[in-house]
PDB file of C-alpha atoms in Angstrom:
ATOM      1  CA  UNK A   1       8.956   4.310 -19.149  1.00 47.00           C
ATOM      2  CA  UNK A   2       5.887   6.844 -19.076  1.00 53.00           C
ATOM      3  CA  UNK A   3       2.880   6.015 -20.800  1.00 48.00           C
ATOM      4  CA  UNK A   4       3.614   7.917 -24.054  1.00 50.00           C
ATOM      5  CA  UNK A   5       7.272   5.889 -24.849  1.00 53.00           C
ATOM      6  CA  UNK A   6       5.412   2.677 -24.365  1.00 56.00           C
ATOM      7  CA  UNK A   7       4.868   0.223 -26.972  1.00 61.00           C
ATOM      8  CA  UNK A   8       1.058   0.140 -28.590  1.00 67.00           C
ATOM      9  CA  UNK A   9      -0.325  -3.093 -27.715  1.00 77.00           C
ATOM     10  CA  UNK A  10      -0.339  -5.813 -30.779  1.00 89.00           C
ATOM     11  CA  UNK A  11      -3.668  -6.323 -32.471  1.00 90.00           C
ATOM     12  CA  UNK A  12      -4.357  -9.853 -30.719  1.00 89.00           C
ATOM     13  CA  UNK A  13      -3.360  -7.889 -27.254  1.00 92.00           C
ATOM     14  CA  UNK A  14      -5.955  -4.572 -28.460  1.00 93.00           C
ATOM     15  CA  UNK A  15      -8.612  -6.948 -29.497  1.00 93.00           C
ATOM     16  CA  UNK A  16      -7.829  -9.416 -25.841  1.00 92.00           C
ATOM     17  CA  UNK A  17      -8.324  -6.264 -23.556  1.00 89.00           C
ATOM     18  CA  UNK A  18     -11.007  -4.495 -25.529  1.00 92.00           C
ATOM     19  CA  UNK A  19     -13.325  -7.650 -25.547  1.00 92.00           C
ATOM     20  CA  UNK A  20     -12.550  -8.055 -22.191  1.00 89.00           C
ATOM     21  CA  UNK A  21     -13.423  -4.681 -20.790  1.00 86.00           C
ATOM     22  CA  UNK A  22     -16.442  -4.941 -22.216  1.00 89.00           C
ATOM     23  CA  UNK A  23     -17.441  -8.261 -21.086  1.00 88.00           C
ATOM     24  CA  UNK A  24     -16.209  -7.067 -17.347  1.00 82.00           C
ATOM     25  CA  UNK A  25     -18.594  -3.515 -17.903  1.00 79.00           C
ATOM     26  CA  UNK A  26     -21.572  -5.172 -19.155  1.00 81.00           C
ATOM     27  CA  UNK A  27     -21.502  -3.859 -22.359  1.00 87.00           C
ATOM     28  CA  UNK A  28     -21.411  -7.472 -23.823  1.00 91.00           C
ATOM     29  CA  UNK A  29     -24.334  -9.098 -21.551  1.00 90.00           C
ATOM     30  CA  UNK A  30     -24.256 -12.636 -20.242  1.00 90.00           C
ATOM     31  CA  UNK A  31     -25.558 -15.047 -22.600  1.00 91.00           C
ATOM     32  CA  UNK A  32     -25.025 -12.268 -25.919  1.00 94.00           C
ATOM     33  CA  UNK A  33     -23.872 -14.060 -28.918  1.00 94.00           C
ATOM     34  CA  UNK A  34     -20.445 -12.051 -30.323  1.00 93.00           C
ATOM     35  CA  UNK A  35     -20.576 -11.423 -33.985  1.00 89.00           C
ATOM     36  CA  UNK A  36     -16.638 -11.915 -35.029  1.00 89.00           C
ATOM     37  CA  UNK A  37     -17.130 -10.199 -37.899  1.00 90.00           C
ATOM     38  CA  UNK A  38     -19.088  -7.133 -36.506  1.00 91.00           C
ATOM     39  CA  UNK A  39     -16.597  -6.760 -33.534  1.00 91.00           C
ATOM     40  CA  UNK A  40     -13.757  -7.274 -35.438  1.00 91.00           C
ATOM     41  CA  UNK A  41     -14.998  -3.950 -38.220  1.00 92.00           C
ATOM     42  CA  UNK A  42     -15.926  -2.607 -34.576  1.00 92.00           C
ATOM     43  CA  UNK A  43     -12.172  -2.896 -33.144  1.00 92.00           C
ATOM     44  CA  UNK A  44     -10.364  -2.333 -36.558  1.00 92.00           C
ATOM     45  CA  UNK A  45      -8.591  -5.480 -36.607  1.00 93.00           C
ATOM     46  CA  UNK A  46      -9.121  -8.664 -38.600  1.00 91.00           C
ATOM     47  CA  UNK A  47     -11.081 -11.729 -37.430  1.00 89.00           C
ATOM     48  CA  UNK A  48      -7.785 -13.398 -36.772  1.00 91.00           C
ATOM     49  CA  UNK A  49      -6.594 -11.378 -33.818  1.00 92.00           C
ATOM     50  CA  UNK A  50     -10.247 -11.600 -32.778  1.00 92.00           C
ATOM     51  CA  UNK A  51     -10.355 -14.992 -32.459  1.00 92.00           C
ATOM     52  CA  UNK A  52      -6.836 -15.305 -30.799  1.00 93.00           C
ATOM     53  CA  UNK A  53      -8.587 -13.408 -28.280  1.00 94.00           C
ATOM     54  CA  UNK A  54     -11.891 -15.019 -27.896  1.00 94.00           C
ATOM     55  CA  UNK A  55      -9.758 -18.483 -27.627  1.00 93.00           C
ATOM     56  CA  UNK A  56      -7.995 -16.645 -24.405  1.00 92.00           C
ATOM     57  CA  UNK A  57     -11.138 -16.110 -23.197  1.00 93.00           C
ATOM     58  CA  UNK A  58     -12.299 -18.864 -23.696  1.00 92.00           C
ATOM     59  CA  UNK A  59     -10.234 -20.737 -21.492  1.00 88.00           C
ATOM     60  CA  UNK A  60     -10.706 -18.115 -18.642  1.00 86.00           C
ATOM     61  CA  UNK A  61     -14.469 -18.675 -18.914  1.00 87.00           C
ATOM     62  CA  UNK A  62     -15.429 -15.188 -20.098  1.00 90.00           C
ATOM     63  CA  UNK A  63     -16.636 -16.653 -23.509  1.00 94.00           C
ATOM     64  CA  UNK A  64     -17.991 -20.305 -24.470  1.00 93.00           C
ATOM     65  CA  UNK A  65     -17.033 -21.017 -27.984  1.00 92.00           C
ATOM     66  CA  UNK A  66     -19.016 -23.956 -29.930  1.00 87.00           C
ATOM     67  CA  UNK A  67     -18.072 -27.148 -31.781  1.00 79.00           C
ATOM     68  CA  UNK A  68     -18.955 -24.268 -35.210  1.00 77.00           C
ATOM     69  CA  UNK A  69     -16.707 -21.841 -33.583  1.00 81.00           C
ATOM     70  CA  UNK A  70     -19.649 -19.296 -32.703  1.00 87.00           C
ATOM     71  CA  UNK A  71     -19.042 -17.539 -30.105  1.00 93.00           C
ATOM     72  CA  UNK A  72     -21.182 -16.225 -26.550  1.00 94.00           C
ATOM     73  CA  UNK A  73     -20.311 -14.092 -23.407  1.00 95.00           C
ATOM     74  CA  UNK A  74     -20.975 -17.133 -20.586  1.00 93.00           C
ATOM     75  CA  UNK A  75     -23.422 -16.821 -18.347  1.00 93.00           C
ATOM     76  CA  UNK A  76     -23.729 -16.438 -14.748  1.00 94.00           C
ATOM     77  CA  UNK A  77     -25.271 -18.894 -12.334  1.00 94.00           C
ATOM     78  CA  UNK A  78     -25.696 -19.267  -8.939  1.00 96.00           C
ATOM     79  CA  UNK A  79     -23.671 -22.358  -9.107  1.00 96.00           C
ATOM     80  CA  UNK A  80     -20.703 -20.649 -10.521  1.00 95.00           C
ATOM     81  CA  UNK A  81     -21.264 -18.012  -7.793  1.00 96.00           C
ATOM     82  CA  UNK A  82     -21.643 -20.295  -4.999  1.00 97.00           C
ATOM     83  CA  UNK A  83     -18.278 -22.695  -6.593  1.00 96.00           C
ATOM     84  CA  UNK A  84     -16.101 -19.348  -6.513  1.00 96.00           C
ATOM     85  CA  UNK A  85     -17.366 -18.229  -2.817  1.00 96.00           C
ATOM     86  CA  UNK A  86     -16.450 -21.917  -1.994  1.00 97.00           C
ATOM     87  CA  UNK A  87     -12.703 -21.371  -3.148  1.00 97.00           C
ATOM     88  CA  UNK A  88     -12.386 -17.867  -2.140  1.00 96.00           C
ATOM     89  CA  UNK A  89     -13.482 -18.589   1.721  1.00 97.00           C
ATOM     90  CA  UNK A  90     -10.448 -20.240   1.345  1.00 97.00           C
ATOM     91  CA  UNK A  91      -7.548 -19.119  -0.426  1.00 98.00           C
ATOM     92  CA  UNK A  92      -7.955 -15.800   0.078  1.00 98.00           C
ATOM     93  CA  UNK A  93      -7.983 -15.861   4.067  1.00 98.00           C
ATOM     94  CA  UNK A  94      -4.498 -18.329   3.710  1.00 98.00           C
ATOM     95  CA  UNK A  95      -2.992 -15.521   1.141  1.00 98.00           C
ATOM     96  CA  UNK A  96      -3.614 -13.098   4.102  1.00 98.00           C
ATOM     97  CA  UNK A  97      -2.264 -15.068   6.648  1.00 98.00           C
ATOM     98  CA  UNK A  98       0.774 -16.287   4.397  1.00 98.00           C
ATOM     99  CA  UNK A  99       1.444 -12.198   3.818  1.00 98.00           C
ATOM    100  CA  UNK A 100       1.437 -11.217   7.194  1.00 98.00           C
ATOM    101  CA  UNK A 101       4.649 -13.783   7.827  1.00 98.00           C
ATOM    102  CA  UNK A 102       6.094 -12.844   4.637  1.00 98.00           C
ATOM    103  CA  UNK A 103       5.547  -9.010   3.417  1.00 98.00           C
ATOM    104  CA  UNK A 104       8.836  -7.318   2.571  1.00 98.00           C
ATOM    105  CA  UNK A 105       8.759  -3.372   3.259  1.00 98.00           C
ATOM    106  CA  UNK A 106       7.630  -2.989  -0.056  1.00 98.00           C
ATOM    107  CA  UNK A 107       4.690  -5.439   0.276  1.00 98.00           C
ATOM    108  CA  UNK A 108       3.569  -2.525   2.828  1.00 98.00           C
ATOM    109  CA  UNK A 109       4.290   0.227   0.815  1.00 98.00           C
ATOM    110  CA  UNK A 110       2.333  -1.124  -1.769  1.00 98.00           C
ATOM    111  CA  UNK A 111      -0.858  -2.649   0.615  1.00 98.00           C
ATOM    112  CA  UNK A 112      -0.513   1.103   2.254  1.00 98.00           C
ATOM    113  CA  UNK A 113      -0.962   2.792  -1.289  1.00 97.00           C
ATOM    114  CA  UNK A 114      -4.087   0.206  -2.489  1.00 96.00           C
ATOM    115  CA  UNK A 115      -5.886   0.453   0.365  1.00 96.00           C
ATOM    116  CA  UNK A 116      -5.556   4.631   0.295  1.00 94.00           C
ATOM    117  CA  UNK A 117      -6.922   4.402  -2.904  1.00 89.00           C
ATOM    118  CA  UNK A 118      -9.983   2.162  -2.134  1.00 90.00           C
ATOM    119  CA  UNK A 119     -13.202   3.717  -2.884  1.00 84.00           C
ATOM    120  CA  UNK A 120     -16.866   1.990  -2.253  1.00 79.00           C
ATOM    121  CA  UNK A 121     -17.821   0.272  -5.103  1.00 78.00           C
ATOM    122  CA  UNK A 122     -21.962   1.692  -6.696  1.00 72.00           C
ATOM    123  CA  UNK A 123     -23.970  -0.062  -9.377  1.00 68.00           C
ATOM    124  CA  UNK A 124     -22.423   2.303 -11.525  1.00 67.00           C
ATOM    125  CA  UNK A 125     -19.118   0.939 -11.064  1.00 67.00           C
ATOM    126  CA  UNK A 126     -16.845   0.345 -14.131  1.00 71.00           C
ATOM    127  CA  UNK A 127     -13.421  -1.501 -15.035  1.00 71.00           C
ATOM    128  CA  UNK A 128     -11.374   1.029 -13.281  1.00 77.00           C
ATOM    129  CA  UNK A 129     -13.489   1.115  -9.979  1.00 79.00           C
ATOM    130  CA  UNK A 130     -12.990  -2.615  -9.565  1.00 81.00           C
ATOM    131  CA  UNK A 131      -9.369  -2.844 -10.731  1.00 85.00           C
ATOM    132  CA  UNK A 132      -8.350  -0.421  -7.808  1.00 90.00           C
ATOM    133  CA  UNK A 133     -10.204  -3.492  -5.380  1.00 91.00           C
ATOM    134  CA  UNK A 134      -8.349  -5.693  -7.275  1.00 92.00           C
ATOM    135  CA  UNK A 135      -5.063  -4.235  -6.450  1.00 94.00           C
ATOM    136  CA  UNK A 136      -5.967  -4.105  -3.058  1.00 96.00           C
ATOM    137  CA  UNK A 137      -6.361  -7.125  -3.067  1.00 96.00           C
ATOM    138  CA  UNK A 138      -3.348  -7.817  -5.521  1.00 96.00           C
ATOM    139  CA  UNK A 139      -1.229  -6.406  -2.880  1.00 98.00           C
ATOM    140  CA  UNK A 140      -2.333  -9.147   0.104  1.00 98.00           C
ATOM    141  CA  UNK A 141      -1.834 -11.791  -2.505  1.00 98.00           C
ATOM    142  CA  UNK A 142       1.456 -10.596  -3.786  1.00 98.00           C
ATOM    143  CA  UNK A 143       3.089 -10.142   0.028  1.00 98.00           C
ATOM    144  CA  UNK A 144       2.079 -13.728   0.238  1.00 98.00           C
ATOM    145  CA  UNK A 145       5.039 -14.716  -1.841  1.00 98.00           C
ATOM    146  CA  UNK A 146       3.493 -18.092  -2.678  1.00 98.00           C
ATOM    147  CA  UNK A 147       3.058 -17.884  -6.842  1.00 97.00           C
ATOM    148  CA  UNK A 148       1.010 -20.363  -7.280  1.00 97.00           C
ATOM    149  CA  UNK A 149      -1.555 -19.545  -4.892  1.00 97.00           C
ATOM    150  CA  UNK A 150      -1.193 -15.909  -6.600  1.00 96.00           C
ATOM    151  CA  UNK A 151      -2.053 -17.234 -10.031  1.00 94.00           C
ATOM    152  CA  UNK A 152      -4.992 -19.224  -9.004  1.00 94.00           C
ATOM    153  CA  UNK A 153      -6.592 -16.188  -6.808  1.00 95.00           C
ATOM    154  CA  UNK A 154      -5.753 -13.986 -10.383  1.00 90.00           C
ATOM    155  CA  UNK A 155      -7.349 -16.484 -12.473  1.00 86.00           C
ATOM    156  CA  UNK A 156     -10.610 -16.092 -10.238  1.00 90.00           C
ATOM    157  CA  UNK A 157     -10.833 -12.282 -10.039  1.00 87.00           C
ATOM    158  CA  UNK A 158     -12.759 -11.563 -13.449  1.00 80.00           C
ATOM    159  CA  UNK A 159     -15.216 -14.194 -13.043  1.00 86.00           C
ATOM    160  CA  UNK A 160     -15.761 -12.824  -9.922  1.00 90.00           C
ATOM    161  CA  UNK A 161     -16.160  -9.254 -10.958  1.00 86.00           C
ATOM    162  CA  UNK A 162     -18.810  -9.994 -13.151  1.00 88.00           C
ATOM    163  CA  UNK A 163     -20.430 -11.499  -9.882  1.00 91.00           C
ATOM    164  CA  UNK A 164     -19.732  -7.987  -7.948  1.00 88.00           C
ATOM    165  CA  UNK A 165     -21.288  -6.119 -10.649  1.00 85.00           C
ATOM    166  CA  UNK A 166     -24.643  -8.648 -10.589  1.00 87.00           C
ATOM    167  CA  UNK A 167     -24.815  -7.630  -6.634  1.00 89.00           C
ATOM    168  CA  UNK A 168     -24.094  -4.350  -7.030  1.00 85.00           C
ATOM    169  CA  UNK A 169     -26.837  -3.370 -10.192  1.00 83.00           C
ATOM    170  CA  UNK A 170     -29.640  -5.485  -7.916  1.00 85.00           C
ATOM    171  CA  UNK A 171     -29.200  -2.974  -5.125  1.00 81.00           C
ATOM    172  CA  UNK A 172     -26.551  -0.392  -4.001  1.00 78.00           C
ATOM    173  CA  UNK A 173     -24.771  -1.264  -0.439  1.00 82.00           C
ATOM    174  CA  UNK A 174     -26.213   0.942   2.167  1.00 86.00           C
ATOM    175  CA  UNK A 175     -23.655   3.496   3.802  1.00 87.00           C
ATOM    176  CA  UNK A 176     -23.404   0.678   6.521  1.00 91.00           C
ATOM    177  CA  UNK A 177     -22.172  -1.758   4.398  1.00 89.00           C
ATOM    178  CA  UNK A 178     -19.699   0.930   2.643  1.00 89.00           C
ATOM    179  CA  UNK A 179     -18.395   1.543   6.052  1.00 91.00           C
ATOM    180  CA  UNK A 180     -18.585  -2.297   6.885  1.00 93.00           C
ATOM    181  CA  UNK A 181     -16.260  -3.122   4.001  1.00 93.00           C
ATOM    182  CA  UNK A 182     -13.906  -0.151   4.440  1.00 93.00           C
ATOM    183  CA  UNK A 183     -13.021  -1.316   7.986  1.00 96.00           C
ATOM    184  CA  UNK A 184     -12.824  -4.557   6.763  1.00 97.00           C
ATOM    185  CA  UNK A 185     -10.124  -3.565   4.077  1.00 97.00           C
ATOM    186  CA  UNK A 186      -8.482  -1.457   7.498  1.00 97.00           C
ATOM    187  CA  UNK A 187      -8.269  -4.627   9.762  1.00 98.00           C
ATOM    188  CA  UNK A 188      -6.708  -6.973   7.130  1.00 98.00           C
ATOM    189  CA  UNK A 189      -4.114  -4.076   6.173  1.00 98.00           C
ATOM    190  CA  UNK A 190      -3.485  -3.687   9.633  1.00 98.00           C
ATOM    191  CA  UNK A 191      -3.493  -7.341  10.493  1.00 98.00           C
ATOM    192  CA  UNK A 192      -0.659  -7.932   7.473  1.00 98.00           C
ATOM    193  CA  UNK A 193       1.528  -5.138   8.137  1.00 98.00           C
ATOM    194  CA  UNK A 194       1.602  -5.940  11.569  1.00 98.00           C
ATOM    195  CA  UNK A 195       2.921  -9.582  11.195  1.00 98.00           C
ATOM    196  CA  UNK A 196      -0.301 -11.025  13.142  1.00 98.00           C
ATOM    197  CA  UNK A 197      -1.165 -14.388  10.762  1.00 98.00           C
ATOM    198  CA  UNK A 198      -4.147 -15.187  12.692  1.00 98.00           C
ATOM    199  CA  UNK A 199      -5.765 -11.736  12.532  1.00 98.00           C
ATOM    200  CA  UNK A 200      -5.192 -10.966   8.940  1.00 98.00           C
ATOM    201  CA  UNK A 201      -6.570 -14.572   8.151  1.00 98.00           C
ATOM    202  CA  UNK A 202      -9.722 -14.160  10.802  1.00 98.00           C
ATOM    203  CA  UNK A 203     -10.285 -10.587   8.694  1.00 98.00           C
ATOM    204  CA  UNK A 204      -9.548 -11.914   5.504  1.00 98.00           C
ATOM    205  CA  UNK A 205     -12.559 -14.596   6.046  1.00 98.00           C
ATOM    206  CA  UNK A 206     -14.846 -12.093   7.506  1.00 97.00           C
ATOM    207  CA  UNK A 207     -14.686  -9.921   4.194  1.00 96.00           C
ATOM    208  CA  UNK A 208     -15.459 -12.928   2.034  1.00 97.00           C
ATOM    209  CA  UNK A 209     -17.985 -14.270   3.854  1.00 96.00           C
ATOM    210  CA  UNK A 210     -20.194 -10.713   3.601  1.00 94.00           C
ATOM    211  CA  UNK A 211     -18.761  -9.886   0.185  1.00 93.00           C
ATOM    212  CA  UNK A 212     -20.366  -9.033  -2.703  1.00 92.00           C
ATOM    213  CA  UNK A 213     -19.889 -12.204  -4.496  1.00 93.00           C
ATOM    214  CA  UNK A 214     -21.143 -14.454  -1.941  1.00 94.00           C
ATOM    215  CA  UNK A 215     -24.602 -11.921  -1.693  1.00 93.00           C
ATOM    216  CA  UNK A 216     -24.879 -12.817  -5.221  1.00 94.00           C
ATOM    217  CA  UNK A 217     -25.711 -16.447  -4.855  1.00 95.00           C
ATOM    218  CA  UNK A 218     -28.977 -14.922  -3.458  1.00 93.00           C
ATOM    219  CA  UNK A 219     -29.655 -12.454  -6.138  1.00 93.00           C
ATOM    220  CA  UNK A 220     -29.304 -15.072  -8.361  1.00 93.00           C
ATOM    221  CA  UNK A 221     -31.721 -17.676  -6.564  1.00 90.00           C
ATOM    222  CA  UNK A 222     -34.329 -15.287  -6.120  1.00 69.00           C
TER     223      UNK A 222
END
């Protein structure tokens, strides 16, 4: 189906992904109280698709809605950063190493197509320039063929975008750390396709631990 004979998203879906892209670009600011009834003239929809989608976002801790049912973009804290390092130094380096035992031909195909279209992220980054990371990442996550460990990683990526962003607007990487990161991305592609568990997971938990999120906790400490 090409992108013209698809279906146009429902109003609750429109108003979900719009309010989301621009809590994920910075266009709604941490801490910003959301005016339902300006946003919803804004998006063209009523307040009741609106708050269908500030109740989704609510639970993925994009939005804090109140006992009055006012609404806020959440903010970000160096606890929150630090909690999400915490799980990542994890589950992302046992996704890797689960992947590398498990990827199917076209778990390669598709880690060999992310990673070719991985570009260093700059403080000007938007939603598209972090969704190609995230399907770079996707692709590790999905050749570990474990769903549940899938959905939990999923669930963390757009808190921690807003994280990347934070780090990335307080000071562009230098081109060493651009290069660090893309031979990072190299070795755990390389590590996975190969079938080597205990390299993709030692590469896996180098990335994290110099990532952007975890430099955050100190941007936001300072």
């Amino acid at each position: 189906m090409n992108a013209s004979s698809r279906p146009a998203p429902t109003k609750n879906v429109y108003a979900y992904q719009e309010l989301r892209r621009r809590i994920l670009s910075g266009e709604l600011r941490q801490g910003q109280p959301i005016s339902q009834e300006q946003l919803a003239t804004e998006l063209g929809v009523s307040t009741t698709p609106l708050r269908e989608a500030l109740r989704r976002l609510d639970a993925e801790g994009l939005v804090a809605i109140d006992a009055h049912r006012n609404a806020r973009v959440t903010e970000l804290s160096a606890e929150e950063a630090r909690s999400l390092y915490e799980v990542r130094e994890q589950m992302d380096p046992l996704a890797a190493k689960l992947a590398a035992t498990r990827r199917s031909e076209a778990d390669i195909a598709a880690i060999r197509a992310a990673l070719k279209g991985l570009e260093p992220l700059t403080p000007s980054a938007d939603v598209d320039s972090l969704l190609v990371h995230r399907a770079f990442h996707r692709s590790i996550y999905t050749a570990s063929h474990n769903t549940l460990l899938m959905s939990l990683l999923e669930g963390l990526w757009d808190k921690a975008d807003r994280y990347r962003q934070l780090r990335l607007q307080a000071g562009p990487d230098s081109p060493e750390d651009q290069a660090r990161v893309k031979e990072e991305h190299s070795a755990i592609a390389e590590a996975v396709i190969a079938g080597d568990a205990r390299a993709a997971e030692r590469a896996m938990r180098t990335h994290v631990r110099a990532s952007l999120g975890k430099r955050a906790i100190a941007t936001l400490t300072v």
